Coordinates of C-alpha atoms in Angstrom, one line a residue:
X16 CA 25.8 20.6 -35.3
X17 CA 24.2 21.2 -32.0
X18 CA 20.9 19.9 -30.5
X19 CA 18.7 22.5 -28.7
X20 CA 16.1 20.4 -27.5
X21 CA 13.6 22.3 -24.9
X22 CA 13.4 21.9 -21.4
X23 CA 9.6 20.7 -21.6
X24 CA 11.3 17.3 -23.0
X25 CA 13.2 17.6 -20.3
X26 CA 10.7 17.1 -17.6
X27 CA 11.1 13.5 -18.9
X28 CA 7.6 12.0 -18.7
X29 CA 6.5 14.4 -16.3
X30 CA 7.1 18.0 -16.3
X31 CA 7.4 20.9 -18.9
X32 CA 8.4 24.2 -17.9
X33 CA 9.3 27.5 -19.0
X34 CA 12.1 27.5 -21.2
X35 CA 15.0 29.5 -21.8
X36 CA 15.9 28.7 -25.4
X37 CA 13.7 31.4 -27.4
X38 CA 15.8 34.3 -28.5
X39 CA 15.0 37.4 -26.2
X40 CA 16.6 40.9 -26.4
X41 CA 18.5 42.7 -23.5
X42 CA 15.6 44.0 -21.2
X43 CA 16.8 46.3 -18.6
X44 CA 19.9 46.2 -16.2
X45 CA 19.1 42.5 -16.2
X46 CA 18.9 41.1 -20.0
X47 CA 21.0 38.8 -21.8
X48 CA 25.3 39.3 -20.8
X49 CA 26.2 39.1 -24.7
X50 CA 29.5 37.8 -24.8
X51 CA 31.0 40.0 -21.9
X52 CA 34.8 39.3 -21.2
X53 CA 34.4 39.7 -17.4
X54 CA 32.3 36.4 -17.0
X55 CA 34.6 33.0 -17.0
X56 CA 34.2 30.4 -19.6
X57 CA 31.2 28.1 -19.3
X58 CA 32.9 25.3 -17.6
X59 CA 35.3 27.6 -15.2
X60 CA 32.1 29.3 -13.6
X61 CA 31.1 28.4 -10.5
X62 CA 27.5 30.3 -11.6
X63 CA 26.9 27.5 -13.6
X64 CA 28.3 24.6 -12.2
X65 CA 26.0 25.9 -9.1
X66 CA 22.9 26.2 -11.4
X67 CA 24.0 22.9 -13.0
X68 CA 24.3 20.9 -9.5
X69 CA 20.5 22.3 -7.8
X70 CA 18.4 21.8 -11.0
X71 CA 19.8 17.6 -11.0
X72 CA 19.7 17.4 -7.5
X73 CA 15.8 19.3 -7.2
X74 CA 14.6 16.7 -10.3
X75 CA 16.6 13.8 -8.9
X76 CA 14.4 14.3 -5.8
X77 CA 11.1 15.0 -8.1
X78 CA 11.8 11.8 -9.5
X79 CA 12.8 10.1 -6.4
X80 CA 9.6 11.3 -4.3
X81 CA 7.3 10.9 -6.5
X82 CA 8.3 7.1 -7.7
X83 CA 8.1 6.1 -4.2
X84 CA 4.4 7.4 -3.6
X85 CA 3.9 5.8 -7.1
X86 CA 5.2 2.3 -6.0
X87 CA 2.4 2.4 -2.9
X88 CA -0.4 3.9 -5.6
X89 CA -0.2 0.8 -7.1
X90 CA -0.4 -0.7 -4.2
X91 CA -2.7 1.2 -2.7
X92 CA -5.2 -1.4 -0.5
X93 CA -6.4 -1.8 2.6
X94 CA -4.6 -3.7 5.8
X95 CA -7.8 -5.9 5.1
X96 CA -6.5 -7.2 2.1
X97 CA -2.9 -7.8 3.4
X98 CA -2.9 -11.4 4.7
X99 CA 1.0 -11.6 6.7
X100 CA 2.8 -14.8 7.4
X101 CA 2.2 -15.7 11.2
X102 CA 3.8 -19.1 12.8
X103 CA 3.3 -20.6 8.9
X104 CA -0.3 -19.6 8.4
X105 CA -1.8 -17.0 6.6
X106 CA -4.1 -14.8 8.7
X107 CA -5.9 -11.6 7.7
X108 CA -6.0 -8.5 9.5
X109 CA -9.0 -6.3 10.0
X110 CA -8.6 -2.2 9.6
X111 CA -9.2 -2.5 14.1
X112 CA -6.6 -5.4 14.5
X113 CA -4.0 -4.2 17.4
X114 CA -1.0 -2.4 16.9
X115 CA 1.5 -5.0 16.7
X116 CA -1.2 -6.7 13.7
X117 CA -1.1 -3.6 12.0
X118 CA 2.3 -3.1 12.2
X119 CA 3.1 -6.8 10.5
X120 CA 0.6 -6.1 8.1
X121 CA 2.7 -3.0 7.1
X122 CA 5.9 -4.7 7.1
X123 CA 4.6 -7.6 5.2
X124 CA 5.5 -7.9 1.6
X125 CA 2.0 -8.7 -0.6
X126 CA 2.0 -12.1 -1.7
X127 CA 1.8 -12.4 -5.9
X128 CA -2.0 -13.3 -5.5
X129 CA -2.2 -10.2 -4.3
X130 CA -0.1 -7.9 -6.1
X131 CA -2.8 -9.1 -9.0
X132 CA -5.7 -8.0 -7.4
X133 CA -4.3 -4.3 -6.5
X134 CA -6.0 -0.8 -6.8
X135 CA -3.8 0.9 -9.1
X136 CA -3.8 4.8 -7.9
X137 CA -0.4 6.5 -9.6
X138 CA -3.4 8.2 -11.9
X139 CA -4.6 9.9 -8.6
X140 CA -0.7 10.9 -7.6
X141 CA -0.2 12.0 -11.5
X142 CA -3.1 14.4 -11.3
X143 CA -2.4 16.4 -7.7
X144 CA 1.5 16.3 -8.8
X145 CA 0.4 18.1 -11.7
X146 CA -2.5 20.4 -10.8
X147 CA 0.0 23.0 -8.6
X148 CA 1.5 23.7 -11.9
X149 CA -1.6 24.4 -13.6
X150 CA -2.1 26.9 -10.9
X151 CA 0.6 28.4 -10.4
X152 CA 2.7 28.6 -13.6
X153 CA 1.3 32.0 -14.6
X154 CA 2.2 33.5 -11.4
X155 CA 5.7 32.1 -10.9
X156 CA 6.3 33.6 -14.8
X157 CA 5.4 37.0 -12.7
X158 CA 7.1 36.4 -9.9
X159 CA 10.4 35.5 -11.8
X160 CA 10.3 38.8 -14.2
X161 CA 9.8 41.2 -11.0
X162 CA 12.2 39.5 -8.9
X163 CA 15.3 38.0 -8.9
X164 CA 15.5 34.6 -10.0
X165 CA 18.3 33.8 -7.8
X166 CA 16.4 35.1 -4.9
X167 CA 13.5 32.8 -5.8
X168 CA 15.7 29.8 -6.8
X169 CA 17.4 30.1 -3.3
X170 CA 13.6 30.5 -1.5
X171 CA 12.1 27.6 -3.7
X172 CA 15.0 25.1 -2.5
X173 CA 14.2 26.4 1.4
X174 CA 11.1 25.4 0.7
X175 CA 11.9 22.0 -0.5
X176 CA 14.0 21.0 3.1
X177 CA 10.6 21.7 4.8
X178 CA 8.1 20.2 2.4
X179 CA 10.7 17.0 2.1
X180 CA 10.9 16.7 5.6
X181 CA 6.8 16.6 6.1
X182 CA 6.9 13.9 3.8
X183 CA 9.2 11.8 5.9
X184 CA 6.7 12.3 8.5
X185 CA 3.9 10.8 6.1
X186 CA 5.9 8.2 5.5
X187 CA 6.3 7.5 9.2
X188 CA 2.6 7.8 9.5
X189 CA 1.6 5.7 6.5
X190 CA -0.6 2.7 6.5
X191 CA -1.3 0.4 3.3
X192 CA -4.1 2.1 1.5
X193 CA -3.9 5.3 3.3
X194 CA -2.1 7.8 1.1
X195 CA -3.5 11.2 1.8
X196 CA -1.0 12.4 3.6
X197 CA 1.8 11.3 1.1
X198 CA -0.7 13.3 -1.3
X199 CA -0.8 15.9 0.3
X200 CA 3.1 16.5 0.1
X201 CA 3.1 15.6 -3.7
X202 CA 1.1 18.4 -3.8
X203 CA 3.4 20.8 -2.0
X204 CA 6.0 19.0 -4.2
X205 CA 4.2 20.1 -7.5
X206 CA 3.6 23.9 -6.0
X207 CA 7.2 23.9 -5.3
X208 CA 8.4 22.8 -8.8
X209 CA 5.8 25.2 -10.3
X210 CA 7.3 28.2 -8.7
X211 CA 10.6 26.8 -9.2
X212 CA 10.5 25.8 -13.1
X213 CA 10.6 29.6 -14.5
X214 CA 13.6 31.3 -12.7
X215 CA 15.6 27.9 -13.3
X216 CA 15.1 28.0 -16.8
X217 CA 14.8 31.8 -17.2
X218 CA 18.1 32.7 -15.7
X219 CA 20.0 30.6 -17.6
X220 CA 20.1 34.0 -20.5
X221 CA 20.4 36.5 -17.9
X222 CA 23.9 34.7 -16.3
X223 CA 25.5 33.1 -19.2
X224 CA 26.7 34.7 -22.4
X225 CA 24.9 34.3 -25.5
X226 CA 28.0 32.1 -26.9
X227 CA 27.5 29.8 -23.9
X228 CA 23.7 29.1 -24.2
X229 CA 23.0 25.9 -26.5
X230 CA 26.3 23.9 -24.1
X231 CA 24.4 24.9 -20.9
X232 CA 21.3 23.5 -22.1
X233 CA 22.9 20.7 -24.0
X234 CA 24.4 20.0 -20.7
X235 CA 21.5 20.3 -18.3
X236 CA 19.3 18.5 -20.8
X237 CA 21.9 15.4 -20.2
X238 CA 22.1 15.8 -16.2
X239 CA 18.4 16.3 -16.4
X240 CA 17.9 12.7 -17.9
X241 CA 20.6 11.1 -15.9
X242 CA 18.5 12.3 -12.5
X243 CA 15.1 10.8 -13.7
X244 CA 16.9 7.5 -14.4
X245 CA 18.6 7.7 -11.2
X246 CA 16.0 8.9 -9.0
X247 CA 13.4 6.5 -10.7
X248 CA 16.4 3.2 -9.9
X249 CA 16.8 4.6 -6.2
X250 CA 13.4 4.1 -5.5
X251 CA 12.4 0.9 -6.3
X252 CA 15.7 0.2 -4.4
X253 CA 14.9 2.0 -1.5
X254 CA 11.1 0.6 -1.3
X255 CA 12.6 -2.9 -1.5
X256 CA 15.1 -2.7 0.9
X257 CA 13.3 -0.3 3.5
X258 CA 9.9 -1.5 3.1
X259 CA 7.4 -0.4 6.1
X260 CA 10.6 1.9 7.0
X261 CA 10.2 4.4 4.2
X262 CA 10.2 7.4 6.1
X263 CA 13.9 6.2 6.7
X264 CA 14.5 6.1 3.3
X265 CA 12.8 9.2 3.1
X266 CA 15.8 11.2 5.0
X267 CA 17.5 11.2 1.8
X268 CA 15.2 13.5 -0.2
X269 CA 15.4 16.0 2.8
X270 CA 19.3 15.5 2.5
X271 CA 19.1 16.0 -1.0
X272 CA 17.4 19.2 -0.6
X273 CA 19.7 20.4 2.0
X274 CA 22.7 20.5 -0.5
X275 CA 20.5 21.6 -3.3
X276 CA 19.7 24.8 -1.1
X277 CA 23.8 25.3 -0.4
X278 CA 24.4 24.7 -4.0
X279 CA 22.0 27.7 -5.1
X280 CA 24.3 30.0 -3.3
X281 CA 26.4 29.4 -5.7
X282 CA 24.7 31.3 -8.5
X283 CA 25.6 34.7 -9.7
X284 CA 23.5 37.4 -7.9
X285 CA 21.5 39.3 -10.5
X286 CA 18.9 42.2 -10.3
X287 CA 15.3 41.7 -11.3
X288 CA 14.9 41.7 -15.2
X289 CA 11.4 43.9 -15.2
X290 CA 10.5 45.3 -11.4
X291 CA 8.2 47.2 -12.4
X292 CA 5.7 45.3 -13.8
X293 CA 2.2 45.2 -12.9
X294 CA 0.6 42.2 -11.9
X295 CA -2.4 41.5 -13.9
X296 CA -4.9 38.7 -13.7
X297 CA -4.4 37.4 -17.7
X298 CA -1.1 36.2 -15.8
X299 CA -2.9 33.5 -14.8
X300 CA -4.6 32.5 -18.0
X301 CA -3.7 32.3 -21.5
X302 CA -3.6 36.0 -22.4
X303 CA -6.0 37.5 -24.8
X304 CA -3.8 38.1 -27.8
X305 CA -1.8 34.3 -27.3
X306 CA -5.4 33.2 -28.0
X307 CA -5.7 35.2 -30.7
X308 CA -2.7 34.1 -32.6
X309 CA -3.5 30.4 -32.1
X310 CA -7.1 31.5 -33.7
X311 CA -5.2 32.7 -36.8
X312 CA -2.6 30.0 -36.9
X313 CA -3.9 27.3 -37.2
X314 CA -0.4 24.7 -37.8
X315 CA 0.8 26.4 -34.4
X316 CA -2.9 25.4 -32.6
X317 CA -2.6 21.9 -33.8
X318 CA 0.8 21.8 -32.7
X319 CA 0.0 22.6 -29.0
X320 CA -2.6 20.3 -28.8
X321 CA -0.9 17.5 -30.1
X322 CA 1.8 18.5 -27.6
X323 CA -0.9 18.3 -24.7
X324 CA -1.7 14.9 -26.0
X325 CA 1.4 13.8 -26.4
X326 CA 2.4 14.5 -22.8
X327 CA -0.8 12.6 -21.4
X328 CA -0.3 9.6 -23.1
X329 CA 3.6 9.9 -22.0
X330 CA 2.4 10.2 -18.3
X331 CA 0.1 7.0 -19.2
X332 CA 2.4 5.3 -20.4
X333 CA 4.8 5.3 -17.2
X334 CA 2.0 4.4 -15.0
X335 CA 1.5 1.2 -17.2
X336 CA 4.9 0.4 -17.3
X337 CA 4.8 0.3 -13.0
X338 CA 1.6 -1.6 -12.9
X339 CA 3.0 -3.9 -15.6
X340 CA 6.3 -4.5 -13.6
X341 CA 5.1 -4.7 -10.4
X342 CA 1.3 -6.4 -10.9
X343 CA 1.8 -8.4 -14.0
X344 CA 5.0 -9.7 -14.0
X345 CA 5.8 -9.6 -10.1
X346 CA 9.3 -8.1 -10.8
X347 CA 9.4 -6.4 -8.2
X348 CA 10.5 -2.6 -7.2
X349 CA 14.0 -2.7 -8.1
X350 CA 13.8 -4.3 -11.3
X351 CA 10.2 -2.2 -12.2
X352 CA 12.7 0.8 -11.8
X353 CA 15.2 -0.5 -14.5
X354 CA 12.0 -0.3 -17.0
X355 CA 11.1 3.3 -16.0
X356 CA 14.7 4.1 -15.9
X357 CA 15.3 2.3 -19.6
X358 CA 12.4 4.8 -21.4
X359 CA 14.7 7.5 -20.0
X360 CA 17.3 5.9 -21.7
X361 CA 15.4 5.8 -24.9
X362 CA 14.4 9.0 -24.6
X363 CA 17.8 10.6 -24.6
X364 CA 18.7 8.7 -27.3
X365 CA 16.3 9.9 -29.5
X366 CA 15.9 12.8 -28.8
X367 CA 19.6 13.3 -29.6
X368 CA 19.7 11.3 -32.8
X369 CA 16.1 13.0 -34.2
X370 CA 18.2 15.9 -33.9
X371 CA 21.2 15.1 -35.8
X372 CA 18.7 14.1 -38.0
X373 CA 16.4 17.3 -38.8
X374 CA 19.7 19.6 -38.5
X375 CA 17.9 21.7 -36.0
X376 CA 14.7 22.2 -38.6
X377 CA 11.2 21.1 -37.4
X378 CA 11.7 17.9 -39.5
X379 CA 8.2 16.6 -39.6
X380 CA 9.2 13.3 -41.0
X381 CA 10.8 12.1 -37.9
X382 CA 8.2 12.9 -35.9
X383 CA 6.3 10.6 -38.3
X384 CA 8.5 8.2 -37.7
X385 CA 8.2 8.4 -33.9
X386 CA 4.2 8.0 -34.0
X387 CA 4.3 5.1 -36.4
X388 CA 7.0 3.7 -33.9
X389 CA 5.6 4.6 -30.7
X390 CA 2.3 3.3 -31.9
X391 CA 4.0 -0.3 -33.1
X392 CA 5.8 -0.4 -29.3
X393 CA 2.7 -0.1 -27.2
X394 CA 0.6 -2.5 -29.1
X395 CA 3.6 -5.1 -28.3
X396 CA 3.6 -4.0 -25.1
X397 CA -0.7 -4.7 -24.6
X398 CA -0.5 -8.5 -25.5
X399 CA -1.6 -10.7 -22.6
X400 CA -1.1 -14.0 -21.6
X401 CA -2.7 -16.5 -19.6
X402 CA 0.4 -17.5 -17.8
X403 CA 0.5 -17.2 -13.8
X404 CA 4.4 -15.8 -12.8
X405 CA 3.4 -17.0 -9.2
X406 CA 4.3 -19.9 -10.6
X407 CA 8.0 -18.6 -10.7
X408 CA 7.9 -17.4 -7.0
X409 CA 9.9 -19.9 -4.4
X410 CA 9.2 -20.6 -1.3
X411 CA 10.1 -17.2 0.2
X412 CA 7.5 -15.5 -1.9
X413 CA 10.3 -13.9 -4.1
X414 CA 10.6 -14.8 -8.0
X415 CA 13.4 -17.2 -8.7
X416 CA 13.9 -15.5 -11.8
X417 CA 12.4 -12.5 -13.8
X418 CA 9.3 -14.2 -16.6
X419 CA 10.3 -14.5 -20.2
X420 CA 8.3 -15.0 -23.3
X421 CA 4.6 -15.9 -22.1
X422 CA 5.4 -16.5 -18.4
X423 CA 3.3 -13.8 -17.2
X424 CA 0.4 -12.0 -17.4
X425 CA 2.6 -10.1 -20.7
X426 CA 3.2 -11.9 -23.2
X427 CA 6.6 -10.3 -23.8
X428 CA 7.7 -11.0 -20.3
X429 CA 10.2 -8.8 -18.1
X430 CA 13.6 -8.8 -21.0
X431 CA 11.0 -8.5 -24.3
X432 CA 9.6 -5.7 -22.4
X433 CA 12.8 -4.0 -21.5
X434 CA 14.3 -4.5 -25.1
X435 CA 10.8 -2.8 -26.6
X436 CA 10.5 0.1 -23.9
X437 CA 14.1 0.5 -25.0
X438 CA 12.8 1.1 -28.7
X439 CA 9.9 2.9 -27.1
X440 CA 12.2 5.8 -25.7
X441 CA 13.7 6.4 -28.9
X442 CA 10.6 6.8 -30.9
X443 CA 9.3 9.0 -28.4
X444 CA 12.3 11.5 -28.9
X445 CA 12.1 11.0 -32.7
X446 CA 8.4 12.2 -31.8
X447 CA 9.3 15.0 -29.1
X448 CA 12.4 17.1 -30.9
X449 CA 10.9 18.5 -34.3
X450 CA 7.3 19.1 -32.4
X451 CA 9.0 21.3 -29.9
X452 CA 11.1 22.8 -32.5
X453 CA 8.6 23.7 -34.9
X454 CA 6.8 25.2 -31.5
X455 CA 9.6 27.2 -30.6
X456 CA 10.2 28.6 -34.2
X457 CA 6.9 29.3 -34.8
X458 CA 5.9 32.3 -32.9
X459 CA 7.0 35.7 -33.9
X460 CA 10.3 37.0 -32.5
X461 CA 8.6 39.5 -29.8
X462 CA 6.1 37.1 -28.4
X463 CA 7.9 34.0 -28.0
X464 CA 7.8 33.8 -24.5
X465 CA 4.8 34.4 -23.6
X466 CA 3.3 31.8 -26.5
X467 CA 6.0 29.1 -25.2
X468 CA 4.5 30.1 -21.6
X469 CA 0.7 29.2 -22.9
X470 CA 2.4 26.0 -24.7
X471 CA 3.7 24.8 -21.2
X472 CA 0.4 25.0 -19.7
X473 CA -1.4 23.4 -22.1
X474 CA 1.2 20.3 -21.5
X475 CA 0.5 20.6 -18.2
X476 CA -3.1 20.4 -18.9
X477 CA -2.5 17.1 -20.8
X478 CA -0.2 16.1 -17.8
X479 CA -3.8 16.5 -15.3
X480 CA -5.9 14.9 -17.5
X481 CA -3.4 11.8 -17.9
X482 CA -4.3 11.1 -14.3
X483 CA -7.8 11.7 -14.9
X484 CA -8.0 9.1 -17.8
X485 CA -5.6 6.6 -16.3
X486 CA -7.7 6.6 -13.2
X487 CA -10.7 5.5 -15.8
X488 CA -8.6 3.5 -17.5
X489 CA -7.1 1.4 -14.5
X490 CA -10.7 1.3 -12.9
X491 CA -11.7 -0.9 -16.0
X492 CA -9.3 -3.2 -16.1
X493 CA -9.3 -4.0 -12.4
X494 CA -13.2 -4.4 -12.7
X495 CA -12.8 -6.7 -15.5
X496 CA -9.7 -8.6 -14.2
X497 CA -7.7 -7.9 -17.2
X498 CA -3.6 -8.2 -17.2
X499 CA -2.5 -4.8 -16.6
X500 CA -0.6 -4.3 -19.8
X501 CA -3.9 -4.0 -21.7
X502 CA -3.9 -0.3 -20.3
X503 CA -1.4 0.3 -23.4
X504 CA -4.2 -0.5 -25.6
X505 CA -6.2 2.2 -25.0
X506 CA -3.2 4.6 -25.2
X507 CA -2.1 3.5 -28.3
X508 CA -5.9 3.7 -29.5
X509 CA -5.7 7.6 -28.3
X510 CA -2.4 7.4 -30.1
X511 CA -3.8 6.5 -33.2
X512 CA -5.5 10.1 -34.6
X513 CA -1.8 11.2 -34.5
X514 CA -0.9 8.2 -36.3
X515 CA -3.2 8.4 -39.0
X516 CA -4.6 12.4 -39.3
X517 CA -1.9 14.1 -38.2
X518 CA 0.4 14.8 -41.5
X519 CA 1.9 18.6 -41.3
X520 CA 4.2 19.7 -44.7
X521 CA 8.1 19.4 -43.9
X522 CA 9.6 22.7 -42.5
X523 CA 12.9 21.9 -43.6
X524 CA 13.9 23.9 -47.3
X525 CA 13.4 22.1 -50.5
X526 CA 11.9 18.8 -49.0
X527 CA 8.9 17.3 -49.8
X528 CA 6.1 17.2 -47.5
X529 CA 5.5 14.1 -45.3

């Protein structure tokens, strides 16, 4: 019994893309290498193990970027608000203080006063990091049709040394509660993952026999996972330990890309799979007769748009889970990683067990399961308390342990939390599998690529709009000086429709309807 979960759930809280699962014919010089003898066996070719080792390494840094630029979103204020230590006194510095003031402003470390009053921004970062893709998806599905994929795999990691590389320079030039710059790269970050997202998972069918496919992608779904829990851990280590230095810290995503762009070398040269066709503009939109099939079908319609949903709340749901750590129970970065790094966890988990459990059918029931559970997690996770965890700090501003049961501004404290976000993950999968299943099985044979295409952007549309709304969202609470954690009110509360309206009949053979 195999799982054959999409790469969209891959993306992990952030990213669907193109996938390479959906039966295709042989098209051209270039289709599918059913079975052939010449090739080695999965885990003898270097192809692979090439593809296998620049896909972890290009979401590892994803991950790793981005979770750095999200740390300072939540921190995003002025040098006005930082108030540094100086000879035992605290003394604040105005935005035209001299250099050396501005420079201990940077390198001091907020005290947990302040932490409580932050801006939080990661909806801001959410929504440029996923606007490229929204842009761009349609083209790159072009591109990677009338070109090789290797060749654009190989240009896309280029790409990535010189866009990492800029952002260690916005790093160097960063200032608390100046992000543009950093924005500006998490843009060129998102552009870059856009172009890069259909060749990865497109040439997976072209380079691999047919025997091979469900291993690969069992096996890139699992290194996928492990690099968002690793890249999310490395930063709050990194922005810990390096503080005001991150541009330092920095060095290692443009590292990172530099062995990512030797390890695309690695994989197997391969002509274009259609170079001759015509670019035309419904490329960049949802074609004409995609929209007319979602018109006629309606369980497939409803199905994408609780799949846009479903990715905005996920995307709001890892914002609050920084601003919880960081803001409402002072845990600080490293610790606030090992919750964004545990839903991963979950995550796998369940996606993994809701398969064994449908048997590879879009077994609605699960997914039922997952919503009532998801639902039941956040509303644990939204209950406040009155408790102040500055009260835990000692007497160099750091906590002298992590809060428990009503010792901060959550009720469930740092461990309840991490046991719940735990249970959270798994849900989620039990959610995620038979949705993307049923979406994958739905379409008819001939147009499953492009309707999976239009499926992907209308995740990434939900992705946008999750920085949009937690932007609202965050706005509110800071305005009414609310603990954080209430954010996961109002996602369960958008949760909810799914909860209680959402109800389609069981797919699987003989079994009742949910």
């Amino acid at each position: 019994m195999s799982l054959r979960t999409p790469p969209s759930i891959i993306r992990g809280m952030n990213s669907p893309a193109t996938t390479s699962e959906s039966p295709a014919e042989p098209h051209g010089p270039a289709g599918r290498l059913d079975d052939r003898p010449d090739l080695p066996t999965l885990y003898r070719d270097p192809s692979f193990w090439g593809m296998t080792v620049t896909q972890f390494l290009g979401a590892f840094n994803d991950n790793l970027f981005k979770q750095l630029v999200m740390f300072l979103s939540v921190m995003a204020v002025g040098t006005a608000a930082i108030t540094p230590t100086v000879g035992g006194s605290q003394q604040g510095v105005p935005p035209d203080a001299p250099p050396l003031a501005q420079q201990a402003a940077a390198d001091a470390e907020p005290t947990g006063a302040e932490r409580q009053k932050m801006t939080d921004k990661q909806g801001t970062a959410d929504a440029i990091f996923g606007i490229p893709f929204l842009l761009v998806t349609g083209f790159a599905g072009y591109l990677a049709d009338k070109y090789s994929k290797r060749t654009i795999i190989i240009s896309c990691k280029i790409a990535e040394i010189f866009i990492m590389a800029a952002g260690a320079v916005a790093f160097s030039l960063y200032t608390p509660g100046h992000l543009g710059f950093l924005y500006v790269v998490l843009f060129l970050m998102g552009t870059h993952s856009g172009f890069f997202g259909p060749a990865k998972y497109g040439i997976l069918p072209e380079m691999l026999r047919r025997s091979d496919l469900a291993r690969a992608n069992g096996f890139i779904l699992m290194t996928t996972f492990l690099s968002i829990i690793l890249g999310g851990v490395l930063a709050g280590v990194l922005r810990e330990h390096f503080s005001s230095k991150l541009w330092l810290a920095s060095t290692a995503c443009v590292s990172i890309a530099v062995v990512g762009t030797l390890s695309s070398f690695w994989v197997r040269r391969l002509p274009p799979s259609n170079p001759h066709i015509k670019f035309q503009w419904s490329s960049l939109a949802i074609p004409p007769d995609m929209l007319a099939m979602l018109r006629a079908d309606r369980p497939l319609l409803m199905a994408v748009l609780v799949s846009s949903l479903f990715w905005m709340l996920a995307g709001m749901m890892k914002s609050a889970i920084t601003a919880t750590g960081l803001i409402d129970q002072l845990a600080g970065e490293v610790a606030t990683s090992y919750l964004f790094g545990t839903v991963s966890i979950g995550i796998a988990a369940g996606a993994a067990l809701g398969g064994l459990i449908s048997r590879a059918d879009a077994d609605f029931r699960v997914m039922r399961i997952g919503a009532i559970g998801m639902f039941v997690c956040m509303l644990l996770l939204a209950i406040p308390s009155a408790a102040d965890p500055a009260l835990l700090l000692g007497d160099d501003g750091k906590l002298t342990r992590l809060p428990g049961f009503g010792e901060s501004r959550q009720w469930l404290g740092f461990y309840g939390s991490l046991a719940t976000i735990l249970v959270l993950g798994v849900f989620t999968g039990f959610f995620a599998v038979p949705l993307q299943v049923f979406m994958q099985k739905a379409p008819p044979e001939g147009k499953k690529g492009r309707m999976i295409a239009v499926m992907n952007q209308a995740n990434w549309v939900g992705i946008v709009l999750n920085g949009v709304v937690y932007s609202g969202i965050a706005a509110l609470i800071e305005a009414r000086e609310w603990p954080r954690c209430t954010a996961f009110f109002f996602i369960a509360a958008m949760m909810s429709p799914i909860v209680l309206f959402y109800h389609p009949k069981n797919e699987t053979p003989g079994a009742p309807a949910p």
